[in-house]
Amino acid sequence: MSGVDLGHPLRLGVQLTPRAADPGAAARLARRAEDLGLDLVVVADAPVGEPGLDAWTVVGSVAGATERVDLATRGLRLDDRPPAVLARAVASLDLLAGGRVTLGLAADPADGTDPDEALDALAEGVDVLRGVWAAAEPGPLVHEGRHHHVPGAQRGPAPAHDLALWLDGGADVAGSRALAARVADGWWLPGLATSGRDDVLREQAALDADLAAAGRDPREVRRGLVLDAAAGADALAALVLDAGVGTLVLAVADEAALAAFAADVAPALRERVAAERAARGTRVGTVRRAAVRAARVPGIDYDAVPASLVGTAVEPGDARYAAVRSTYLRGGRPGLVLRPGSTAEVVEALAYARAQDVPLAVRSGGHGISGRSTNVGGIVLDLSRMHAIEVLDVATRRVRIQPGARWGEVAAALHPYGWALTSGDYGGVGVGGLATAGGIGFLVRAHGLTLDHLRAAEVVLADGSVVRTSADEHPDLFWGVRGAGANLGIVTSFEFEVDEVGDVGFAQLVLDATDTEQFLVDYGATLEAAPRDTTAFLIMGPPRDGTVVAQIMAMVDSDDPETIVERLTPFARIAPLLQQQVQVVPYPAVVSTPQRHFSEGEPVTRTGMAEHLTPELAADAARLVRSGATPFFQIRAAGGAVHDVPADATAYAHRSANFSIVAMGTSRRRIDAIWDAMAHHFDGAYLSFETDPRPERLGDVYPGATLERLRGLKRRYDPEDVFRHNYSVAEPPAVVL
């Protein structure tokens, strides 16, 4: 196998051995390598007994000095680096550097240390490193070895990418090579810097034999070679195309040699390798480790993932899997998570996903209360890398926002202009899901729904075509995107007209709602009577020691203290006031962006839209609260400016409702039994908060004529129901008797 091209991506770089005499040289040369278009900067650890800067510290410095180039250590020793501590340091730097780090280790024992013992210690260290990175595994890491003792280390953080681990030879090259064949992702060929192709082939054959003994595919392990001097492009191309070497780095100490390699050798080498691979039909890529392949699920052709997506795709066996498989509130176990970074990559990802025999889910920010942005055994198309926020026109307050941005980030970006865009009540929610479903937030009564501010959108349709939709371009699609966008395509950018919003009044009022029926009636009447600049959300839970406590969170779109107090006073007088906090704050302070959170839970939610909180509805809601079936019962204001838009203007049809009500619990049986008995109080349901899978919910979300119109759009834009995972509006198949 080593006598042929292994198809590994060609990576060209520079190896640095930092010296204390010139501590800034490494960062300077790394920046120069990046400017010259090289792929990799390798920092070599100083040999045992030789003075030099700590290689791991230097890698951190180089990471801060560069933006694009990949970073690697070579020959790093674990003698004085506890692997559990190093694992967190490596993962942390990889996250900070945007997934650019590779860890290179060696068993290079100090004087008097047995080489076999050093190799055993290194093997244990690799187990600990990967154990800490395996954040998806349950429980802490326990490792009881001869050389490393880890009594119960917390796993994580997971690196930003599937972090590769390379080895190279120490005192016992053969032993190191055999260990690399068992556990490594890459191997630095030893002592061959000035050798010819035949010497490289012999060393490669020895590695392949060890890989065969370990039961591994030779393509799993990448091969690297350090060059003492820059050979010609033809000689180096032979090492790639005929000897299986995919990574070539030049050991240099001056910028002139580096510039000559990058200018005179690298372009010709890349061109020669690319042309020959194209002529041979060589598939470029790296075979994943056996442990990763073993975690794959049936129905997905992992080897066919488009090249543009391979570097960011996440499989169940990857260390990053824990951070992408679930959402804020719901656990999932997808077979593959694709993370495109552009519209073109979304098109590729969608075409690939359509060719697989598994479910497809689309995710923006990953909040996902309804559970439809993850799945089990399917593909998730995760748009979180597409998070740009761009001001298009200050005069018209027109902005473009990608779907993976989160609302806290949007609020922070708009605030310097004195603007805001009405959104939900939590800064961690993604733009894509909310903006295509509705958008009921703290500014809703003053400024309407989020989707009411949409002026245009770029949409990838089920067939892979990309269209711009607005009131003048594909207006029928524009109607459907505003309320049912997840049924019709993948929105890759939104153009909004935002509002002028300065500082706002924000209150958190805690009241005694033990007389729950009367409290709810009075709360509803108070909210309906409030001026439109005031929006309030109510949260309640089960009684505690016989007392029902209610929390009102209210926003007043004003920075005038007297106005704020005037608006809030009626709410504070609904019932005995237990606690209060009222502030004048910037809007981003209310919807700030939290740290990403992922859950393994399976919450049950039910939702309904209501025009008024009637005594009858209040009585049934009070019984629900007192039952203990819902630890989280919320009533959101949904009126005011929402009423100004005709009910048939968008696919969001619940324009007459003043309230959006949601109950969350853990038992579907308990929640459904009570909620179903309350159904006659409601006129509709809010898509993003509904988890009931029964088909009759579709008519609640999209009533009557709205559903019929959507089905016409579905037949036109998604006739094969590709986007079926999010309350599909497609007509049910005919029943054959």
XYZ file of C-alpha atoms in Angstrom:
737
model
C 0.000 0.000 0.000
C 2.871 2.397 0.804
C 4.161 2.189 -2.771
C 1.121 4.114 -3.990
C -0.538 7.451 -3.376
C -2.647 7.101 -0.248
C -4.807 10.046 -1.327
C -4.127 12.105 1.777
C -4.583 15.855 1.266
C -1.283 17.517 0.404
C -0.170 19.787 3.228
C 2.955 21.915 3.020
C 4.446 23.753 5.944
C 7.368 24.786 8.075
C 8.889 23.262 11.211
C 10.209 25.604 13.876
C 12.486 24.762 16.788
C 12.156 27.858 19.003
C 15.217 29.124 20.812
C 15.373 31.258 23.938
C 17.855 33.596 22.223
C 15.126 34.848 19.870
C 11.759 34.079 21.469
C 9.798 36.077 18.910
C 11.150 34.217 15.884
C 8.502 31.495 15.960
C 5.588 33.915 15.730
C 7.337 35.922 12.989
C 8.053 32.871 10.853
C 4.552 31.498 11.441
C 2.942 34.743 10.262
C 5.216 34.712 7.231
C 4.287 31.102 6.445
C 0.613 32.030 6.641
C 1.116 35.058 4.374
C 2.943 32.837 1.872
C -0.012 30.447 1.691
C 1.473 27.440 3.462
C -0.836 25.066 5.309
C 0.950 24.105 8.492
C 3.299 25.382 11.183
C 4.948 22.644 13.258
C 6.649 23.489 16.561
C 9.171 20.852 17.561
C 9.987 20.131 21.179
C 13.637 20.523 22.059
C 15.514 17.214 22.475
C 16.072 15.926 26.002
C 18.893 17.809 27.666
C 18.914 20.713 25.213
C 17.775 24.178 26.313
C 14.891 25.673 24.454
C 11.478 27.254 24.796
C 8.577 25.033 25.827
C 6.978 23.868 22.589
C 3.418 23.870 23.903
C 3.725 27.446 25.156
C 5.140 28.501 21.788
C 2.185 26.922 19.959
C -0.140 29.109 22.002
C 1.861 32.182 21.002
C 1.803 31.150 17.337
C -1.964 30.575 17.508
C -2.463 34.140 18.684
C -0.236 35.488 15.920
C -2.005 33.676 13.053
C -5.549 33.243 11.766
C -5.636 30.510 9.109
C -2.603 28.235 9.157
C -2.867 24.903 10.992
C -0.720 24.407 14.092
C 1.003 21.270 15.342
C 3.472 20.125 17.935
C 6.050 17.462 17.140
C 7.852 15.267 19.623
C 6.037 16.643 22.664
C 6.843 14.503 25.731
C 4.447 13.547 28.501
C 7.213 13.112 31.106
C 6.329 16.334 32.910
C 2.915 16.975 31.376
C 0.024 15.112 33.056
C -2.037 13.950 30.080
C -5.408 14.876 31.641
C -4.183 18.453 32.115
C -2.615 18.553 28.642
C -5.857 17.237 27.119
C -7.816 20.227 28.422
C -5.111 22.640 27.348
C -5.036 21.205 23.821
C -8.826 21.191 23.487
C -9.030 24.739 24.838
C -6.454 26.040 22.364
C -8.188 24.193 19.533
C -11.452 25.925 20.441
C -9.760 29.318 20.711
C -7.890 28.817 17.424
C -10.930 27.637 15.484
C -9.999 23.971 15.073
C -6.423 24.413 13.854
C -4.451 22.296 16.339
C -2.776 18.893 15.915
C -0.965 17.227 18.798
C 2.323 15.464 18.058
C 3.870 13.288 20.784
C 6.976 11.146 21.167
C 8.425 8.648 23.603
C 11.822 10.247 24.059
C 12.863 9.083 27.533
C 15.278 10.860 29.779
C 18.629 9.251 30.505
C 18.259 5.987 32.383
C 14.611 5.436 31.443
C 13.813 2.163 29.749
C 12.469 2.832 26.199
C 9.803 0.160 26.591
C 8.562 1.806 29.769
C 8.482 5.167 27.982
C 6.370 3.657 25.200
C 3.982 2.096 27.717
C 3.619 5.459 29.435
C 2.947 7.144 26.099
C 0.296 4.565 25.186
C -1.469 5.188 28.478
C -1.182 8.930 27.939
C -2.906 8.638 24.565
C -5.771 6.765 26.226
C -6.138 9.523 28.807
C -6.004 12.295 26.210
C -8.718 10.748 24.088
C -10.732 9.858 27.181
C -10.843 13.499 28.291
C -11.742 14.665 24.790
C -14.614 12.130 24.618
C -17.122 14.549 26.108
C -20.022 12.464 24.776
C -19.159 9.547 27.038
C -21.121 9.329 30.303
C -19.453 9.871 33.642
C -15.961 11.027 34.550
C -12.807 9.470 33.126
C -11.204 6.840 35.339
C -7.790 5.460 34.343
C -5.780 3.206 36.630
C -2.520 2.539 34.798
C 1.056 1.762 35.678
C 2.220 5.198 34.606
C -0.818 7.468 34.767
C -3.441 7.561 37.496
C -6.706 9.419 36.838
C -9.202 8.742 39.642
C -12.142 10.548 38.051
C -11.427 13.450 35.725
C -14.216 15.518 34.236
C -14.446 14.944 30.510
C -14.231 17.818 28.098
C -14.130 20.267 26.699
C -14.286 18.540 23.350
C -11.917 20.044 20.768
C -13.323 22.193 17.992
C -12.576 19.505 15.414
C -11.635 15.830 15.280
C -8.218 16.547 16.700
C -5.512 14.365 15.165
C -2.784 12.789 17.262
C 0.576 12.120 15.609
C 3.590 10.201 16.903
C 7.231 10.041 15.892
C 10.183 7.906 16.817
C 12.177 8.302 19.995
C 14.919 6.034 21.300
C 13.016 3.003 20.017
C 11.861 3.842 16.503
C 10.437 0.385 15.821
C 8.502 0.408 19.076
C 7.196 3.920 18.441
C 6.143 2.941 14.941
C 4.258 -0.109 16.256
C 2.492 2.096 18.812
C 1.606 4.614 16.106
C 0.120 1.785 14.061
C -2.181 0.959 16.968
C -3.289 4.397 18.171
C -2.130 7.332 16.018
C -3.697 9.406 13.279
C -0.325 10.368 11.816
C 3.340 9.303 11.802
C 6.410 11.421 11.232
C 8.828 9.338 9.197
C 12.121 9.355 11.128
C 15.589 10.216 9.904
C 14.717 10.483 6.230
C 15.152 14.163 5.544
C 17.930 13.650 3.024
C 16.974 10.131 1.914
C 15.551 9.145 -1.418
C 12.266 7.600 -2.357
C 13.490 4.023 -1.830
C 14.378 4.711 1.810
C 10.968 6.279 2.344
C 9.298 3.258 0.761
C 11.113 0.890 3.115
C 10.020 2.856 6.165
C 6.464 3.082 4.830
C 6.397 -0.672 4.243
C 7.419 -1.241 7.866
C 4.596 1.017 9.070
C 2.091 -0.714 6.788
C 3.117 -4.076 8.205
C 2.520 -2.790 11.725
C -0.852 -1.363 10.642
C -1.847 -4.713 9.158
C -0.912 -6.414 12.426
C -3.077 -3.895 14.281
C -5.996 -4.527 11.909
C -6.045 -0.984 10.545
C -6.405 0.400 7.047
C -3.109 2.073 5.997
C -5.120 5.064 4.772
C -6.137 5.830 8.365
C -2.651 7.097 9.241
C -1.227 10.141 7.529
C 2.517 10.294 6.856
C 4.753 13.317 7.328
C 8.344 14.089 6.406
C 10.600 16.892 7.621
C 12.918 18.339 4.968
C 16.299 19.731 5.963
C 16.518 21.423 2.598
C 13.991 22.127 -0.116
C 14.176 19.503 -2.832
C 12.730 20.096 -6.278
C 9.009 19.810 -6.955
C 9.429 16.646 -9.052
C 11.316 14.790 -6.305
C 8.783 15.812 -3.681
C 5.874 14.907 -5.961
C 7.298 11.390 -6.235
C 7.199 11.104 -2.447
C 3.504 12.037 -2.493
C 2.346 10.136 -5.566
C 4.503 7.024 -5.303
C 5.461 6.752 -1.627
C 2.322 7.851 0.234
C 3.718 10.948 1.990
C 1.035 13.634 2.281
C 2.627 16.172 4.636
C 5.951 17.857 3.869
C 7.434 20.518 6.132
C 10.644 22.443 5.729
C 12.860 22.891 8.795
C 14.033 26.493 8.492
C 15.413 29.230 10.670
C 15.205 32.180 8.284
C 12.556 33.849 6.175
C 14.556 33.702 2.941
C 14.570 29.896 2.827
C 10.910 29.829 3.783
C 9.990 32.314 1.042
C 11.958 30.372 -1.558
C 10.190 27.122 -0.634
C 6.765 28.772 -0.744
C 7.398 30.645 -3.994
C 9.547 28.268 -6.034
C 8.603 24.770 -4.864
C 5.123 24.740 -3.318
C 3.074 26.005 -6.313
C 4.713 23.617 -8.768
C 4.372 20.731 -6.314
C 0.664 21.399 -5.714
C 0.006 21.665 -9.447
C 1.901 18.469 -10.237
C 0.144 16.437 -7.513
C -3.317 17.778 -8.379
C -2.893 17.067 -12.080
C -1.619 13.533 -11.553
C -4.345 12.732 -9.038
C -6.991 13.998 -11.437
C -5.548 11.843 -14.203
C -5.484 8.778 -11.951
C -8.923 9.445 -10.491
C -7.520 9.446 -6.964
C -10.054 10.203 -4.239
C -8.471 12.696 -1.858
C -9.202 12.240 1.833
C -8.290 10.356 4.967
C -9.952 7.179 6.152
C -11.315 7.738 9.638
C -10.060 5.723 12.607
C -11.627 2.313 13.106
C -13.171 3.478 16.394
C -14.942 6.305 14.561
C -16.113 4.038 11.757
C -17.486 1.540 14.275
C -19.875 4.201 15.610
C -21.417 4.903 12.206
C -25.085 4.130 11.574
C -26.618 2.314 8.607
C -28.213 4.222 5.758
C -25.484 6.886 5.477
C -22.650 6.730 2.933
C -19.987 8.462 5.007
C -17.361 8.107 2.294
C -19.496 10.188 -0.067
C -19.629 13.325 2.125
C -18.697 16.263 -0.163
C -15.086 17.359 0.172
C -16.146 20.881 1.168
C -17.970 19.489 4.218
C -15.563 16.780 5.392
C -13.538 19.061 7.654
C -16.551 20.283 9.611
C -18.796 17.188 9.532
C -19.248 15.416 12.871
C -19.874 11.685 13.334
C -20.952 9.783 16.452
C -17.379 8.637 17.079
C -15.938 12.173 17.056
C -14.965 14.027 20.210
C -17.076 16.972 19.005
C -20.217 14.854 18.806
C -21.370 15.730 22.334
C -21.504 19.408 21.393
C -23.680 18.963 18.294
C -25.915 15.936 18.750
C -28.431 17.551 21.115
C -30.167 20.895 21.413
C -30.775 23.258 24.308
C -33.671 21.198 25.618
C -33.689 17.892 23.774
C -31.300 14.984 23.384
C -30.535 13.442 20.014
C -28.271 10.851 18.433
C -27.984 11.735 14.745
C -25.790 9.612 12.511
C -24.089 12.650 10.976
C -24.058 16.406 11.551
C -23.155 18.514 8.513
C -22.035 22.070 9.252
C -21.969 24.112 6.028
C -20.447 27.574 6.101
C -21.965 29.070 2.951
C -25.005 28.845 0.709
C -23.022 26.773 -1.789
C -22.136 24.305 0.951
C -25.797 24.153 2.029
C -26.660 23.145 -1.535
C -24.021 20.405 -1.438
C -25.119 19.230 2.000
C -28.758 19.048 0.971
C -27.986 17.089 -2.202
C -25.895 14.645 -0.207
C -28.537 14.272 2.523
C -31.267 13.618 -0.034
C -29.260 10.687 -1.383
C -29.158 8.987 2.031
C -31.846 6.721 3.430
C -32.246 8.486 6.789
C -34.260 11.393 8.243
C -33.114 14.969 7.690
C -33.335 17.761 10.267
C -32.310 21.396 9.794
C -30.929 23.401 12.721
C -30.045 27.066 13.118
C -29.084 28.104 16.659
C -29.823 24.820 18.400
C -32.506 25.870 20.895
C -34.956 23.340 19.532
C -37.770 23.048 22.107
C -39.924 21.107 19.648
C -37.167 18.553 19.051
C -37.243 18.907 15.274
C -33.691 20.220 14.962
C -32.140 16.894 15.895
C -33.031 13.236 15.374
C -31.913 9.672 15.987
C -29.862 7.957 13.298
C -30.410 10.656 10.682
C -28.596 13.686 9.295
C -28.677 17.126 10.897
C -27.878 20.074 8.667
C -26.500 22.513 11.244
C -26.322 26.161 10.134
C -24.540 27.503 13.221
C -21.391 28.390 11.236
C -23.487 30.774 9.133
C -23.888 33.580 11.670
C -22.967 36.827 9.895
C -24.820 40.061 10.747
C -24.474 42.856 8.188
C -25.944 46.350 7.969
C -27.045 46.914 4.367
C -28.547 50.430 4.531
C -28.509 52.745 7.531
C -31.155 55.073 6.087
C -33.740 52.307 5.698
C -32.502 50.268 8.685
C -32.055 47.240 6.420
C -29.873 44.429 7.766
C -28.899 40.961 6.514
C -28.614 38.150 9.047
C -27.651 34.543 8.493
C -29.723 31.805 10.146
C -27.086 30.527 12.566
C -26.739 33.863 14.366
C -28.311 33.943 17.806
C -30.616 36.708 18.948
C -28.299 37.930 21.672
C -25.636 38.468 19.029
C -28.133 40.304 16.834
C -29.172 42.585 19.701
C -25.547 43.425 20.464
C -24.755 44.162 16.804
C -27.764 46.461 16.309
C -27.572 48.369 19.584
C -24.768 50.794 18.544
C -27.124 52.074 15.812
C -29.981 52.589 18.278
C -31.858 49.690 16.678
C -33.411 46.413 17.723
C -35.268 43.586 16.046
C -38.101 42.027 17.994
C -37.243 38.436 18.804
C -37.918 35.921 21.541
C -37.107 36.236 25.231
C -33.834 34.266 25.201
C -30.618 35.367 23.526
C -29.501 31.813 22.776
C -32.258 31.146 20.242
C -31.133 30.975 16.612
C -32.431 33.397 14.013
C -33.462 30.782 11.439
C -35.991 28.787 13.417
C -37.688 31.739 15.074
C -37.814 34.002 12.024
C -39.538 31.355 9.889
C -42.078 30.371 12.573
C -43.172 33.623 14.209
C -41.136 35.488 16.784
C -43.058 36.382 19.954
C -40.727 38.382 22.186
C -40.512 41.262 24.614
C -41.117 43.869 21.884
C -43.997 42.052 20.201
C -46.847 44.360 21.230
C -44.829 47.440 20.249
C -43.299 46.161 17.018
C -45.025 42.927 15.976
C -43.598 39.517 15.174
C -40.051 38.954 13.988
C -41.305 37.667 10.643
C -43.308 40.877 10.137
C -39.978 42.672 9.682
C -38.728 40.324 6.981
C -38.297 42.050 3.620
C -36.430 39.400 1.630
C -34.748 36.024 2.049
C -32.355 33.734 0.221
C -33.727 30.199 0.163
C -32.245 26.869 -0.885
C -35.136 24.843 -2.253
C -35.535 21.079 -2.047
C -34.114 20.586 -5.550
C -30.973 22.545 -4.643
C -31.842 25.708 -6.543
C -31.237 29.019 -4.791
C -33.841 31.775 -5.036
C -34.350 35.214 -3.589
C -37.846 35.783 -2.325
C -39.597 39.019 -1.371
C -42.882 40.795 -1.962
C -41.815 41.180 -5.620
C -39.766 37.998 -6.162
C -41.501 34.663 -5.727
C -44.156 36.388 -3.574
C -46.014 33.131 -2.952
C -42.874 31.622 -1.424
C -42.336 34.807 0.575
C -45.830 34.404 2.027
C -45.063 30.824 3.073
C -41.573 31.455 4.446
C -43.140 33.788 7.013
C -44.641 31.165 9.274
C -43.894 27.870 7.507
C -40.392 28.380 6.141
C -39.093 25.065 7.456
C -41.583 23.274 5.202
C -40.475 24.976 2.005
C -36.690 25.284 2.022
C -33.595 26.298 3.940
C -33.271 30.049 4.444
C -29.595 30.972 4.226
C -30.002 34.705 4.821
C -32.712 37.079 5.980
C -33.094 40.763 5.147
C -34.954 42.612 7.877
C -36.121 46.171 8.382
C -35.379 46.791 12.032
C -36.836 49.300 14.494
C -35.450 52.248 16.373
C -35.186 51.079 19.972
C -33.096 52.724 22.658
C -32.847 51.762 26.287
C -35.912 50.026 27.658
C -37.623 49.511 30.988
C -37.453 45.923 32.166
C -39.177 44.589 35.254
C -39.217 41.297 37.094
C -42.187 41.170 39.457
C -42.866 38.242 41.785
C -46.450 37.986 43.064
C -48.558 35.720 45.240
C -50.911 33.984 42.779
C -52.457 31.491 45.191
C -55.903 32.689 44.053
C -54.796 31.492 40.648
C -58.090 31.749 38.737
C -58.628 35.395 39.694
C -54.958 36.225 39.214
C -55.016 34.949 35.630
C -58.204 36.832 34.764
C -56.820 40.063 36.222
C -53.451 39.572 34.533
C -55.121 39.081 31.153
C -57.290 42.160 31.550
C -54.325 44.263 32.694
C -52.230 43.228 29.724
C -54.974 43.861 27.176
C -55.547 47.320 28.654
C -51.854 48.234 28.634
C -50.491 50.558 25.939
C -48.732 48.821 23.079
C -45.308 49.872 24.249
C -45.675 47.360 27.098
C -45.233 43.596 26.712
C -45.425 41.146 29.608
C -44.729 37.420 29.965
C -46.015 35.373 32.893
C -44.369 32.235 34.339
C -45.889 29.972 36.998
C -45.103 26.621 38.565
C -46.769 24.164 40.958
C -47.745 25.319 44.470
C -45.068 25.284 47.152
C -46.342 24.886 50.673
C -49.766 25.817 49.361
C -48.575 29.039 47.685
C -48.557 29.619 43.941
C -45.871 32.108 42.921
C -46.067 33.995 39.634
C -43.255 35.870 37.923
C -44.050 38.649 35.488
C -41.278 39.784 33.153
C -42.325 42.991 31.431
C -40.637 45.321 28.950
C -41.598 48.917 28.289
C -40.275 50.372 25.039
C -39.246 53.623 26.691
C -36.297 54.940 28.677
C -38.408 57.472 30.604
C -38.651 56.387 34.270
C -42.058 57.999 34.818
C -43.520 56.236 31.791
C -42.015 52.933 32.873
C -43.455 53.204 36.398
C -46.853 54.211 35.020
C -46.960 51.197 32.703
C -45.827 48.702 35.332
C -47.870 49.830 38.316
C -51.094 48.043 37.218
C -49.195 44.741 36.978
C -47.695 45.196 40.446
C -51.204 45.672 41.881
C -52.740 42.467 40.470
C -51.874 40.504 43.633
C -49.653 40.806 46.716
C -46.186 41.804 45.522
C -43.432 39.618 46.966
C -40.409 40.962 45.108
C -39.635 43.476 42.399
C -36.779 44.685 40.246
C -37.168 47.448 37.688
C -34.308 48.760 35.573
C -33.608 50.964 32.580
C -31.232 48.869 30.483
C -30.066 48.421 26.888
C -32.129 45.848 25.010
C -29.084 43.518 24.619
C -28.855 43.280 28.429
C -32.223 41.520 28.467
C -31.503 39.106 25.596
C -27.773 38.616 26.059
C -26.094 35.621 24.406
C -25.559 32.794 26.882
C -22.964 30.071 26.711
C -24.204 27.199 24.568
C -26.029 24.551 26.559
C -27.048 21.049 25.533
C -29.571 18.768 27.171
C -30.272 15.079 27.251
C -33.888 15.629 28.293
C -37.112 14.881 26.459
C -39.510 17.620 27.583
C -43.163 17.518 26.596
C -44.752 20.823 25.619
C -48.258 21.822 24.597
C -49.240 25.201 23.289
C -52.364 27.170 22.437
C -53.339 30.629 21.221
C -56.135 32.517 22.992
C -57.840 35.862 22.403
C -58.670 36.419 26.077
C -57.946 34.890 29.472
C -61.581 34.162 30.228
C -62.714 32.950 33.670
C -63.299 29.514 32.148
C -59.807 29.316 30.657
C -58.331 30.677 33.881
C -60.094 27.982 35.926
C -58.771 25.180 33.723
C -55.282 26.717 33.666
C -55.321 26.960 37.454
C -56.174 23.266 37.719
C -53.265 22.485 35.403
C -50.853 24.525 37.523
C -52.064 22.966 40.773
C -51.820 19.440 39.303
C -48.025 19.520 39.334
C -47.928 18.184 35.777
C -46.149 21.304 34.516
C -43.169 22.823 36.335
C -43.140 25.565 33.691
C -46.385 27.265 32.638
C -46.000 30.429 30.568
C -48.355 32.976 29.056
C -46.792 35.303 26.490
C -48.337 38.475 25.159
C -49.035 38.072 21.450
C -51.214 41.049 20.529
C -50.740 44.753 19.957
C -48.907 45.372 16.683
C -49.425 41.725 15.690
C -53.104 42.573 15.091
C -52.225 45.194 12.485
C -51.228 42.596 9.903
C -54.113 40.826 8.102
C -54.515 37.175 9.056
C -53.936 36.020 5.488
C -50.841 38.171 4.865
C -48.447 35.493 6.072
C -48.502 31.798 6.866
C -48.577 32.774 10.552
C -52.359 32.913 10.893
C -53.022 33.608 14.584
C -53.338 37.371 14.350
C -56.383 37.766 16.619
C -54.748 36.091 19.618
C -53.591 38.228 22.526
C -51.914 35.338 24.307
C -49.628 32.421 23.498
C -49.800 29.790 26.240
C -47.384 26.912 26.776
C -47.132 24.136 29.350
C -43.975 22.088 29.719
C -43.641 18.801 31.564
C -42.025 15.377 31.550
C -45.064 13.098 31.144
C -46.953 13.176 27.860
C -49.769 11.185 29.402
C -50.302 13.693 32.221
C -49.897 16.827 30.105
C -52.062 15.600 27.244
C -54.879 14.448 29.508
C -55.261 17.924 31.021
C -54.426 19.946 27.918
C -56.773 18.051 25.627
C -59.617 18.888 28.008
C -58.686 22.577 27.627
C -58.536 22.505 23.815
C -61.888 24.257 23.363
C -60.387 27.430 24.866
C -57.747 27.746 22.152
C -57.793 28.917 18.573
C -54.501 27.680 17.137
C -51.052 26.607 18.306
C -47.558 28.098 18.096
C -45.327 25.862 15.991
C -42.023 26.252 17.829
C -43.390 25.172 21.216
C -45.519 22.176 20.220
C -44.243 18.606 20.673
C -47.518 16.678 20.268
C -46.971 14.341 17.271
C -50.650 13.660 16.624
C -51.717 14.724 13.112
C -54.562 16.949 14.302
C -52.020 19.457 15.618
C -51.229 20.407 12.023
C -54.638 22.030 11.701
C -54.050 23.928 14.941
C -50.778 25.381 13.665
C -52.045 26.069 10.128
C -55.824 26.424 10.144
C -58.204 26.095 7.193
C -57.295 28.175 4.184
C -53.729 28.662 5.428
C -53.087 24.928 5.290
C -54.623 24.567 1.839
C -52.485 27.397 0.466
C -49.374 25.889 2.052
C -50.112 22.529 0.502
C -50.149 24.173 -2.896
C -46.742 25.678 -2.187
C -45.501 22.328 -0.916
C -46.490 20.637 -4.160
C -44.621 23.306 -6.090
C -41.457 23.777 -4.036
C -41.033 20.457 -2.199
C -43.105 17.818 -4.012
C -41.107 14.936 -2.520
C -41.544 16.285 1.028
C -37.816 16.525 1.671
C -38.493 18.914 4.564
C -40.926 16.634 6.351
C -39.327 16.722 9.779
C -41.018 19.941 10.941
C -44.820 19.469 10.910
C -45.032 18.638 7.240
C -47.972 20.267 5.485
C -47.900 17.693 2.692
C -51.218 15.988 2.003
C -51.409 12.552 3.623
C -51.209 9.637 1.192
C -54.489 8.294 -0.076
C -55.801 5.225 1.704
C -56.270 2.288 -0.673
C -59.131 0.033 0.380
